[in-house]
Tab-separated table of C-alpha atoms in Angstrom:
chain	number	residue	atom	x	y	z
A	131	UNK	CA	-23.616	81.447	89.012
A	132	UNK	CA	-21.749	79.726	91.818
A	133	UNK	CA	-18.099	80.613	92.312
A	134	UNK	CA	-16.976	76.990	91.767
A	135	UNK	CA	-18.687	76.770	88.378
A	136	UNK	CA	-17.177	80.111	87.346
A	137	UNK	CA	-13.633	78.964	88.215
A	138	UNK	CA	-14.140	75.657	86.493
A	139	UNK	CA	-15.353	77.441	83.402
A	140	UNK	CA	-12.323	79.736	83.395
A	141	UNK	CA	-9.982	76.741	83.790
A	142	UNK	CA	-11.668	74.923	80.904
A	143	UNK	CA	-11.545	78.081	78.764
A	144	UNK	CA	-7.855	78.604	79.540
A	145	UNK	CA	-7.005	74.972	78.784
A	146	UNK	CA	-8.914	75.239	75.512
A	147	UNK	CA	-7.046	78.394	74.488
A	148	UNK	CA	-3.624	76.929	75.319
A	149	UNK	CA	-4.345	73.592	73.668
A	150	UNK	CA	-5.167	75.430	70.435
A	151	UNK	CA	-1.981	77.524	70.460
A	152	UNK	CA	0.118	76.737	67.407
A	153	UNK	CA	3.274	74.708	67.963
A	154	UNK	CA	6.540	76.569	67.554
A	155	UNK	CA	7.530	76.393	63.906
A	156	UNK	CA	10.792	74.550	63.259
A	157	UNK	CA	13.175	76.806	61.420
A	158	UNK	CA	14.797	75.358	58.289
A	159	UNK	CA	18.449	74.408	58.579
A	160	UNK	CA	20.889	77.211	57.834
A	161	UNK	CA	24.654	76.932	57.346
A	162	UNK	CA	25.068	80.644	58.058
A	163	UNK	CA	27.597	81.214	60.852
A	164	UNK	CA	28.488	77.521	60.869
A	165	UNK	CA	32.092	76.343	60.600
A	166	UNK	CA	33.413	73.181	58.969
A	167	UNK	CA	36.237	71.205	60.555
A	168	UNK	CA	37.951	68.944	58.057
A	169	UNK	CA	39.818	65.679	58.724
A	170	UNK	CA	41.712	63.871	55.968
A	171	UNK	CA	43.522	60.661	55.105
A	172	UNK	CA	45.614	60.969	51.950
A	173	UNK	CA	47.757	58.626	49.896
A	174	UNK	CA	51.354	59.706	49.484
A	175	UNK	CA	51.404	61.641	52.745
A	176	UNK	CA	51.508	60.936	56.474
A	177	UNK	CA	48.019	62.403	56.962
A	178	UNK	CA	45.783	59.865	58.708
A	179	UNK	CA	42.528	61.199	60.167
A	180	UNK	CA	44.499	64.428	60.344
A	181	UNK	CA	42.950	67.848	61.069
A	182	UNK	CA	43.000	69.904	57.862
A	183	UNK	CA	41.781	73.288	59.056
A	184	UNK	CA	38.407	75.016	59.081
A	185	UNK	CA	36.222	76.070	56.171
A	186	UNK	CA	33.835	79.027	56.085
A	187	UNK	CA	30.522	79.238	54.259
A	188	UNK	CA	29.689	82.047	51.875
A	189	UNK	CA	26.565	82.772	49.860
A	190	UNK	CA	26.145	80.716	46.674
A	191	UNK	CA	22.397	80.359	45.984
A	192	UNK	CA	22.769	79.020	42.438
A	193	UNK	CA	26.094	77.360	41.640
A	194	UNK	CA	27.011	77.102	37.951
A	195	UNK	CA	27.289	73.765	36.184
A	196	UNK	CA	31.043	74.252	35.850
A	197	UNK	CA	31.593	73.851	39.610
A	198	UNK	CA	32.077	70.527	41.353
A	199	UNK	CA	29.865	70.376	44.423
A	200	UNK	CA	28.791	68.099	47.227
A	201	UNK	CA	25.158	68.920	47.971
A	202	UNK	CA	23.847	68.203	51.474
A	203	UNK	CA	20.255	68.685	52.622
A	204	UNK	CA	19.671	68.207	56.378
A	205	UNK	CA	15.897	68.547	55.877
A	206	UNK	CA	15.747	65.169	54.092
A	207	UNK	CA	16.325	62.412	56.634
A	208	UNK	CA	16.549	58.646	56.168
A	209	UNK	CA	17.634	55.691	58.347
A	210	UNK	CA	19.070	55.928	61.859
A	211	UNK	CA	22.637	54.774	62.506
A	212	UNK	CA	22.832	51.698	64.745
A	213	UNK	CA	26.623	51.640	64.912
A	214	UNK	CA	29.912	50.751	63.246
A	215	UNK	CA	32.344	48.126	64.490
A	216	UNK	CA	34.042	44.802	63.898
A	217	UNK	CA	34.093	41.125	64.829
A	218	UNK	CA	35.656	39.857	68.049
A	219	UNK	CA	36.549	36.277	67.137
A	220	UNK	CA	38.771	33.667	68.764
A	221	UNK	CA	41.577	34.734	66.412
A	222	UNK	CA	41.284	38.360	67.517
A	223	UNK	CA	41.370	37.446	71.215
A	224	UNK	CA	44.220	34.940	70.906
A	225	UNK	CA	46.327	37.444	68.968
A	226	UNK	CA	45.524	40.215	71.451
A	227	UNK	CA	46.893	38.221	74.388
A	228	UNK	CA	50.178	37.628	72.529
A	229	UNK	CA	50.824	41.388	72.598
A	230	UNK	CA	52.737	43.237	75.332
A	231	UNK	CA	50.447	44.958	77.848
A	232	UNK	CA	51.143	48.440	76.475
A	233	UNK	CA	50.194	47.334	72.963
A	234	UNK	CA	47.015	45.709	74.274
A	235	UNK	CA	46.049	49.068	75.790
A	236	UNK	CA	46.965	50.845	72.576
A	237	UNK	CA	44.740	48.571	70.483
A	238	UNK	CA	41.733	48.964	72.769
A	239	UNK	CA	42.119	52.731	72.791
A	240	UNK	CA	42.637	52.852	69.007
A	241	UNK	CA	39.376	51.058	68.313
A	242	UNK	CA	37.067	52.002	71.166
A	243	UNK	CA	38.027	55.385	72.587
A	244	UNK	CA	35.641	57.969	71.176
A	245	UNK	CA	38.179	60.821	71.375
A	246	UNK	CA	41.619	59.378	70.729
A	247	UNK	CA	40.429	56.309	68.802
A	248	UNK	CA	37.793	55.649	66.148
A	249	UNK	CA	34.920	54.923	68.533
A	250	UNK	CA	33.639	51.469	67.540
A	251	UNK	CA	30.191	50.764	69.017
A	252	UNK	CA	29.091	47.561	67.234
A	253	UNK	CA	30.479	44.015	67.551
A	254	UNK	CA	29.880	40.477	66.329
A	255	UNK	CA	31.180	37.196	67.690
A	256	UNK	CA	30.950	33.525	66.781
A	257	UNK	CA	28.785	30.820	68.392
A	258	UNK	CA	31.158	27.814	68.648
A	259	UNK	CA	34.204	27.689	66.382
A	260	UNK	CA	34.683	29.365	63.008
A	261	UNK	CA	37.585	29.425	60.557
A	262	UNK	CA	39.157	32.205	62.636
A	263	UNK	CA	39.613	29.885	65.603
A	264	UNK	CA	42.779	27.859	66.291
A	265	UNK	CA	40.741	24.672	65.942
A	266	UNK	CA	37.212	23.315	65.789
A	267	UNK	CA	35.321	22.956	69.064
A	268	UNK	CA	31.795	22.570	70.415
A	269	UNK	CA	30.000	23.574	73.595
A	270	UNK	CA	28.300	20.161	73.923
A	271	UNK	CA	29.422	16.555	73.997
A	272	UNK	CA	28.789	14.263	71.044
A	273	UNK	CA	25.119	13.243	70.598
A	274	UNK	CA	23.874	15.480	73.431
A	275	UNK	CA	20.539	16.446	71.910
A	276	UNK	CA	19.244	17.681	75.285
A	277	UNK	CA	22.260	20.033	75.574
A	278	UNK	CA	22.810	18.924	79.172
A	279	UNK	CA	26.607	19.181	78.723
A	280	UNK	CA	26.474	22.755	77.346
A	281	UNK	CA	29.592	24.598	78.537
A	282	UNK	CA	31.365	27.724	77.239
A	283	UNK	CA	34.572	27.133	79.222
A	284	UNK	CA	36.572	27.264	75.964
A	285	UNK	CA	35.647	30.928	75.482
A	286	UNK	CA	36.597	31.915	79.045
A	287	UNK	CA	40.323	31.634	78.299
A	288	UNK	CA	40.629	34.358	75.658
A	289	UNK	CA	37.444	35.505	73.983
A	290	UNK	CA	35.220	36.426	76.934
A	291	UNK	CA	37.965	38.374	78.767
A	292	UNK	CA	38.783	40.203	75.538
A	293	UNK	CA	35.148	41.116	74.845
A	294	UNK	CA	34.887	42.465	78.389
A	295	UNK	CA	38.047	44.535	77.899
A	296	UNK	CA	36.733	45.924	74.610
A	297	UNK	CA	33.395	46.769	76.195
A	298	UNK	CA	35.108	48.597	79.048
A	299	UNK	CA	37.251	50.523	76.557
A	300	UNK	CA	34.059	51.516	74.703
A	301	UNK	CA	32.698	53.116	77.853
A	302	UNK	CA	30.819	50.097	79.164
A	303	UNK	CA	28.559	49.344	76.214
A	304	UNK	CA	28.937	47.476	72.924
A	305	UNK	CA	26.016	46.488	70.723
A	306	UNK	CA	26.871	42.795	70.364
A	307	UNK	CA	25.325	40.222	68.056
A	308	UNK	CA	26.261	36.584	67.575
A	309	UNK	CA	26.409	34.156	64.642
A	310	UNK	CA	26.877	30.388	64.311
A	311	UNK	CA	29.101	28.866	61.623
A	312	UNK	CA	27.868	25.309	62.199
A	313	UNK	CA	25.713	23.224	64.531
A	314	UNK	CA	27.513	20.338	66.287
A	315	UNK	CA	28.486	17.558	63.883
A	316	UNK	CA	25.892	15.077	65.183
A	317	UNK	CA	23.087	17.496	64.260
A	318	UNK	CA	24.129	17.573	60.565
A	319	UNK	CA	23.539	15.219	57.672
A	320	UNK	CA	27.270	15.058	56.857
A	321	UNK	CA	28.246	14.425	60.528
A	322	UNK	CA	30.932	17.109	60.159
A	323	UNK	CA	31.100	20.735	61.321
A	324	UNK	CA	33.156	21.483	58.205
A	325	UNK	CA	32.312	21.182	54.500
A	326	UNK	CA	28.731	22.444	54.463
A	327	UNK	CA	26.088	19.855	55.183
A	328	UNK	CA	22.585	20.557	56.450
A	329	UNK	CA	20.790	20.583	59.784
A	330	UNK	CA	18.895	17.305	60.255
A	331	UNK	CA	15.160	17.992	60.738
A	332	UNK	CA	15.056	15.985	63.957
A	333	UNK	CA	17.539	18.389	65.557
A	334	UNK	CA	15.796	21.638	64.575
A	335	UNK	CA	14.360	22.281	68.044
A	336	UNK	CA	17.564	21.266	69.799
A	337	UNK	CA	19.544	23.668	67.593
A	338	UNK	CA	17.062	26.486	68.299
A	339	UNK	CA	17.526	25.807	72.015
A	340	UNK	CA	21.298	26.033	71.469
A	341	UNK	CA	21.130	29.755	70.549
A	342	UNK	CA	19.193	30.461	73.745
A	343	UNK	CA	21.739	28.521	75.813
A	344	UNK	CA	24.581	30.522	74.285
A	345	UNK	CA	22.921	33.892	74.821
A	346	UNK	CA	22.094	33.066	78.442
A	347	UNK	CA	25.629	31.790	79.077
A	348	UNK	CA	27.254	34.948	77.682
A	349	UNK	CA	24.848	37.219	79.513
A	350	UNK	CA	25.656	35.336	82.732
A	351	UNK	CA	29.261	36.361	82.054
A	352	UNK	CA	28.203	40.012	81.901
A	353	UNK	CA	28.088	40.316	78.098
A	354	UNK	CA	24.663	41.565	76.935
A	355	UNK	CA	23.600	40.155	73.560
A	356	UNK	CA	21.650	42.581	71.373
A	357	UNK	CA	20.898	40.201	68.497
A	358	UNK	CA	21.780	37.116	66.496
A	359	UNK	CA	21.888	35.855	62.954
A	360	UNK	CA	20.489	32.489	61.908
A	361	UNK	CA	23.566	31.213	60.081
A	362	UNK	CA	26.811	32.617	58.740
A	363	UNK	CA	26.915	32.244	54.938
A	364	UNK	CA	24.094	29.701	54.517
A	365	UNK	CA	24.754	29.113	50.801
A	366	UNK	CA	28.451	28.211	51.068
A	367	UNK	CA	30.057	24.791	51.384
A	368	UNK	CA	33.343	25.822	52.997
A	369	UNK	CA	36.413	23.860	54.035
A	370	UNK	CA	35.775	25.395	57.478
A	371	UNK	CA	32.687	25.425	59.729
A	372	UNK	CA	29.593	25.830	57.545
A	373	UNK	CA	25.976	24.749	57.202
A	374	UNK	CA	23.670	25.240	54.246
A	375	UNK	CA	20.056	26.427	54.143
A	376	UNK	CA	17.958	27.230	51.109
A	377	UNK	CA	15.821	30.345	51.480
A	378	UNK	CA	12.783	28.145	52.172
A	379	UNK	CA	14.685	26.117	54.777
A	380	UNK	CA	15.889	29.224	56.591
A	381	UNK	CA	12.376	30.702	56.451
A	382	UNK	CA	10.848	27.560	57.942
A	383	UNK	CA	13.513	27.214	60.642
A	384	UNK	CA	12.856	30.821	61.716
A	385	UNK	CA	9.078	30.419	61.525
A	386	UNK	CA	8.720	27.041	63.216
A	387	UNK	CA	11.669	26.824	65.595
A	388	UNK	CA	14.082	29.700	66.209
A	389	UNK	CA	11.583	32.576	66.291
A	390	UNK	CA	9.043	30.864	68.575
A	391	UNK	CA	11.820	29.563	70.833
A	392	UNK	CA	13.332	33.016	71.329
A	393	UNK	CA	9.924	34.481	72.124
A	394	UNK	CA	8.987	31.662	74.538
A	395	UNK	CA	12.306	32.105	76.353
A	396	UNK	CA	11.719	35.806	76.966
A	397	UNK	CA	14.010	36.896	74.124
A	398	UNK	CA	11.492	38.618	71.892
A	399	UNK	CA	13.588	41.803	72.096
A	400	UNK	CA	16.655	40.115	70.594
A	401	UNK	CA	17.149	41.268	67.005
A	402	UNK	CA	16.994	38.322	64.606
A	403	UNK	CA	18.997	38.689	61.380
A	404	UNK	CA	18.509	36.442	58.346
A	405	UNK	CA	20.755	35.720	55.341
A	406	UNK	CA	24.169	36.923	56.645
A	407	UNK	CA	25.757	36.220	53.261
A	408	UNK	CA	26.649	38.067	50.063
A	409	UNK	CA	24.732	40.794	48.228
A	410	UNK	CA	24.254	38.721	45.059
A	411	UNK	CA	21.349	36.649	46.460
A	412	UNK	CA	20.227	39.286	48.965
A	413	UNK	CA	16.904	40.133	47.331
A	414	UNK	CA	15.985	36.512	46.606
A	415	UNK	CA	16.610	35.488	50.215
A	416	UNK	CA	14.847	38.510	51.678
A	417	UNK	CA	11.775	38.152	49.497
A	418	UNK	CA	11.397	34.423	50.185
A	419	UNK	CA	11.511	34.909	53.947
A	420	UNK	CA	9.799	38.279	54.361
A	421	UNK	CA	6.864	37.586	52.052
A	422	UNK	CA	5.765	34.971	54.599
A	423	UNK	CA	4.177	36.976	57.446
A	424	UNK	CA	4.522	34.057	59.871
A	425	UNK	CA	8.306	34.147	59.418
A	426	UNK	CA	8.693	37.886	58.876
A	427	UNK	CA	7.224	38.767	62.283
A	428	UNK	CA	10.316	37.308	63.966
A	429	UNK	CA	12.848	39.061	61.687
A	430	UNK	CA	14.470	42.384	62.593
A	431	UNK	CA	16.641	42.629	59.505
A	432	UNK	CA	18.760	41.190	56.726
A	433	UNK	CA	22.517	40.845	57.056
A	434	UNK	CA	24.934	40.824	54.148
A	435	UNK	CA	28.636	40.425	53.229
A	436	UNK	CA	30.677	41.776	50.307
A	437	UNK	CA	32.280	38.568	48.979
A	438	UNK	CA	30.167	38.401	45.823
A	439	UNK	CA	33.447	39.642	44.317
A	440	UNK	CA	34.748	36.028	44.370
A	441	UNK	CA	33.150	35.691	40.931
A	442	UNK	CA	35.307	38.498	39.518
A	443	UNK	CA	32.367	40.931	39.618
A	444	UNK	CA	32.216	44.150	41.611
A	445	UNK	CA	30.247	44.865	44.782
A	446	UNK	CA	26.533	44.623	43.980
A	447	UNK	CA	25.080	47.690	45.686
A	448	UNK	CA	21.987	47.660	43.467
A	449	UNK	CA	20.677	44.531	45.197
A	450	UNK	CA	21.040	46.284	48.541
A	451	UNK	CA	19.105	49.329	47.310
A	452	UNK	CA	16.372	47.144	45.826
A	453	UNK	CA	15.979	45.097	49.004
A	454	UNK	CA	15.636	48.249	51.103
A	455	UNK	CA	13.088	49.714	48.684
A	456	UNK	CA	11.034	46.502	48.649
A	457	UNK	CA	11.119	45.876	52.421
A	458	UNK	CA	11.539	49.304	54.059
A	459	UNK	CA	10.134	48.081	57.389
A	460	UNK	CA	13.077	45.693	57.851
A	461	UNK	CA	16.663	46.705	58.579
A	462	UNK	CA	19.768	46.153	56.486
A	463	UNK	CA	23.014	45.454	58.339
A	464	UNK	CA	26.460	44.768	56.889
A	465	UNK	CA	27.649	41.790	58.924
A	466	UNK	CA	31.073	40.936	57.456
A	467	UNK	CA	33.746	42.058	55.036
A	468	UNK	CA	37.512	41.788	54.750
A	469	UNK	CA	40.171	41.668	52.047
A	470	UNK	CA	41.090	38.034	51.483
A	471	UNK	CA	44.371	36.277	50.582
A	472	UNK	CA	46.676	37.895	53.111
A	473	UNK	CA	50.071	39.065	51.904
A	474	UNK	CA	52.375	40.773	54.420
A	475	UNK	CA	53.960	42.840	51.633
A	476	UNK	CA	50.562	44.431	50.878
A	477	UNK	CA	49.967	46.008	54.288
A	478	UNK	CA	50.552	49.464	52.774
A	479	UNK	CA	48.355	48.835	49.715
A	480	UNK	CA	46.012	51.832	49.348
A	481	UNK	CA	43.361	49.648	47.716
A	482	UNK	CA	42.642	48.045	51.083
A	483	UNK	CA	41.108	51.212	52.509
A	484	UNK	CA	39.435	52.290	49.292
A	485	UNK	CA	37.484	49.036	49.191
A	486	UNK	CA	36.096	49.877	52.629
A	487	UNK	CA	35.266	53.461	51.694
A	488	UNK	CA	33.487	52.382	48.510
A	489	UNK	CA	31.412	49.806	50.365
A	490	UNK	CA	30.532	51.924	53.374
A	491	UNK	CA	29.394	54.959	51.374
A	492	UNK	CA	27.266	52.875	49.022
A	493	UNK	CA	25.860	50.632	51.754
A	494	UNK	CA	24.812	53.579	53.908
A	495	UNK	CA	23.286	55.376	50.929
A	496	UNK	CA	21.324	52.192	50.151
A	497	UNK	CA	19.693	52.236	53.602
A	498	UNK	CA	22.052	50.143	55.747
A	499	UNK	CA	21.731	50.895	59.488
A	500	UNK	CA	24.911	49.235	60.799
A	501	UNK	CA	28.277	48.181	59.408
A	502	UNK	CA	30.479	45.435	60.873
A	503	UNK	CA	34.024	44.721	59.716
A	504	UNK	CA	35.411	41.193	60.073
A	505	UNK	CA	38.332	40.567	62.505
A	506	UNK	CA	39.560	43.787	64.117
A	507	UNK	CA	43.010	42.247	64.706
A	508	UNK	CA	45.002	39.405	63.165
A	509	UNK	CA	48.631	38.313	63.356
A	510	UNK	CA	51.502	38.730	60.884
A	511	UNK	CA	50.256	35.702	58.939
A	512	UNK	CA	46.645	36.900	58.616
A	513	UNK	CA	45.444	34.439	61.251
A	514	UNK	CA	45.282	32.344	63.339
A	515	UNK	CA	42.994	30.320	61.071
A	516	UNK	CA	42.729	26.566	61.358
A	517	UNK	CA	42.132	25.944	57.644
A	518	UNK	CA	44.640	28.408	56.182
A	519	UNK	CA	42.049	30.997	55.115
A	520	UNK	CA	44.343	33.921	55.955
A	521	UNK	CA	42.936	37.438	55.509
A	522	UNK	CA	43.652	41.112	56.102
A	523	UNK	CA	42.439	43.054	59.140
A	524	UNK	CA	42.603	46.837	59.617
A	525	UNK	CA	45.293	46.240	62.268
A	526	UNK	CA	47.830	43.411	62.393
A	527	UNK	CA	49.975	42.358	65.317
A	528	UNK	CA	53.500	41.313	64.464
A	529	UNK	CA	53.823	38.816	67.287
A	530	UNK	CA	57.555	38.425	66.492
A	531	UNK	CA	58.282	42.034	67.449
A	532	UNK	CA	55.218	42.894	69.543
A	533	UNK	CA	54.317	45.771	67.249
A	534	UNK	CA	50.937	46.878	65.879
A	535	UNK	CA	50.718	47.534	62.137
A	536	UNK	CA	47.880	49.817	61.022
A	537	UNK	CA	46.646	49.488	57.457
A	538	UNK	CA	44.859	52.403	55.821
A	539	UNK	CA	41.602	50.397	56.204
A	540	UNK	CA	41.644	51.359	59.878
A	541	UNK	CA	41.685	55.054	58.978
A	542	UNK	CA	39.105	54.745	56.204
A	543	UNK	CA	36.669	53.056	58.600
A	544	UNK	CA	37.493	55.717	61.182
A	545	UNK	CA	36.299	58.477	58.869
A	546	UNK	CA	32.812	57.075	59.475
A	547	UNK	CA	32.909	55.522	62.966
A	548	UNK	CA	34.688	58.429	64.680
A	549	UNK	CA	32.342	61.161	63.448
A	550	UNK	CA	28.967	59.452	62.851
A	551	UNK	CA	27.388	58.535	66.162
A	552	UNK	CA	24.753	55.887	66.990
A	553	UNK	CA	21.375	57.594	66.683
A	554	UNK	CA	22.542	59.836	63.824
A	555	UNK	CA	20.149	60.265	60.904
A	556	UNK	CA	21.419	59.878	57.368
A	557	UNK	CA	20.611	63.013	55.384
A	558	UNK	CA	20.545	63.713	51.660
A	559	UNK	CA	24.011	64.009	50.093
A	560	UNK	CA	25.057	63.918	46.447
A	561	UNK	CA	28.118	64.930	44.451
A	562	UNK	CA	27.738	66.724	41.127
A	563	UNK	CA	30.543	64.608	39.637
A	564	UNK	CA	30.926	60.848	39.945
A	565	UNK	CA	34.618	61.232	40.713
A	566	UNK	CA	33.605	62.035	44.270
A	567	UNK	CA	31.632	59.651	46.498
A	568	UNK	CA	29.735	60.986	49.497
A	569	UNK	CA	27.359	60.249	52.333
A	570	UNK	CA	26.223	62.451	55.243
A	571	UNK	CA	24.636	62.148	58.698
A	572	UNK	CA	23.250	64.522	61.298
A	573	UNK	CA	24.295	63.452	64.790
A	574	UNK	CA	22.013	63.612	67.842
A	575	UNK	CA	23.879	66.768	68.982
A	576	UNK	CA	22.989	68.506	65.699
A	577	UNK	CA	26.446	68.376	64.120
A	578	UNK	CA	26.669	67.126	60.538
A	579	UNK	CA	29.343	64.695	59.318
A	580	UNK	CA	29.916	64.588	55.560
A	581	UNK	CA	32.278	61.929	54.170
A	582	UNK	CA	33.850	62.673	50.778
A	583	UNK	CA	36.026	60.101	49.006
A	584	UNK	CA	38.193	60.518	45.910
A	585	UNK	CA	39.413	57.304	44.239
A	586	UNK	CA	40.918	59.068	41.233
A	587	UNK	CA	44.435	60.254	40.436
A	588	UNK	CA	43.105	63.823	40.179
A	589	UNK	CA	43.148	66.700	42.623
A	590	UNK	CA	39.536	67.922	42.682
A	591	UNK	CA	38.423	71.370	43.846
A	592	UNK	CA	34.861	71.333	45.136
A	593	UNK	CA	32.437	73.126	47.409
A	594	UNK	CA	30.312	71.735	50.210
A	595	UNK	CA	26.886	73.260	49.473
A	596	UNK	CA	24.093	73.438	52.070
A	597	UNK	CA	20.928	75.465	51.456
A	598	UNK	CA	22.484	78.260	49.416
A	599	UNK	CA	25.755	78.414	51.358
A	600	UNK	CA	29.000	76.945	50.057
A	601	UNK	CA	32.426	76.222	51.556
A	602	UNK	CA	35.323	75.678	49.151
A	603	UNK	CA	37.965	73.005	49.614
A	604	UNK	CA	40.087	70.420	47.765
A	605	UNK	CA	40.023	66.628	47.562
A	606	UNK	CA	43.494	65.208	47.031
A	607	UNK	CA	44.031	62.133	44.804
A	608	UNK	CA	43.147	58.858	46.553
A	609	UNK	CA	41.906	60.529	49.711
A	610	UNK	CA	38.982	60.419	52.103
A	611	UNK	CA	37.781	63.334	54.191
A	612	UNK	CA	35.188	63.912	56.896
A	613	UNK	CA	33.779	67.436	57.065
A	614	UNK	CA	32.113	68.179	60.402
A	615	UNK	CA	29.671	71.092	60.300
A	616	UNK	CA	28.729	72.669	63.629
């Protein structure tokens, strides 16, 4: 045999042997030798995202039924975290620039610094005016179907500089998506940007082109746009900017105009979000749009709000779970929520934060990949808002004194956004008693963040249990805690 053939044979044999070597077996997760750092926010104390010591695991292979436990299983993984953040509206930006410089810096650090703040990574902003603008405005002149007068100069005064400042404070990157409240008045059958109305069919293509114009204009300003929703609250006739679509109308606009236009303009990678309204009609809207393959191919996910409570009912998490189960290949994203009917005397109301904690835990456990608060900052009146729809924000600026007022909503949101990173995987988590609410994520660095919330008046002793190891601790009445295992 020639030497060359012999060497070739040996190389082939060696490659064959190595290619058949078994892959290294992944060891199951073990909490042995892990420590738990605990951070708490508690009613009736000054503890706000406060360190609460370290917990140690001990062996507890079979806990008795008499114990209260929070079970966590890192081997069972679900959706990936996109991010947590809030809306950067005209009202936010205008209020921000009424603050003294030191308070502006404080706000940016509080929201966007990953170490000293709560590390927001997700943002939403409005296309044209919304209720949280000082007045109605448009980017085009009246009757300009060709959009030749398109100009975002209005936004360059406050909103664009603020978004840039927030992005810089976040380390140079924010996942930003955009939403319209209304097309220009001439494109609507009521000739009004307010009070509902519908998009006239003859302006469907022009309106689709409008989204592209906006995205290109913002990106020319150095603000990358990750995604967009079709319409804010498409089933509501509001006193402010609004536009109505039935499920079939939204489906057909996506299928015939907006989706194809985005793709033709090189924006196939932009994430298109449908619905962007309350949980009550979430499944009906999702099924109508997503059961049409010609529309569904353009859709990244379904956005939802929490205002189904306007009827006096609670938050309808079951619809969110059902929608995720029925359409697991599409993403769920919480696109807006705030506590309405602002009252300055309620800034210390503990219910504000508990509403956030309840929603966030249940939304994440239902499969939601991202969670976006409404305005991150408003003034001492709950505005500015040009139709008097004043609301709460996690932080308010008292423009009379130049001070920032932090509600407990800010800290409740922070228990998630500060410790659960983009790219984290939700893992199995369940409490043995319904008095405790919980969700858990494993971060890209391997650390585990477990959020435990207690809405009761009781002090509850419990153990964090992971694969036969348990760490004992206490949940104070009306508290939220994040337990970081590493």
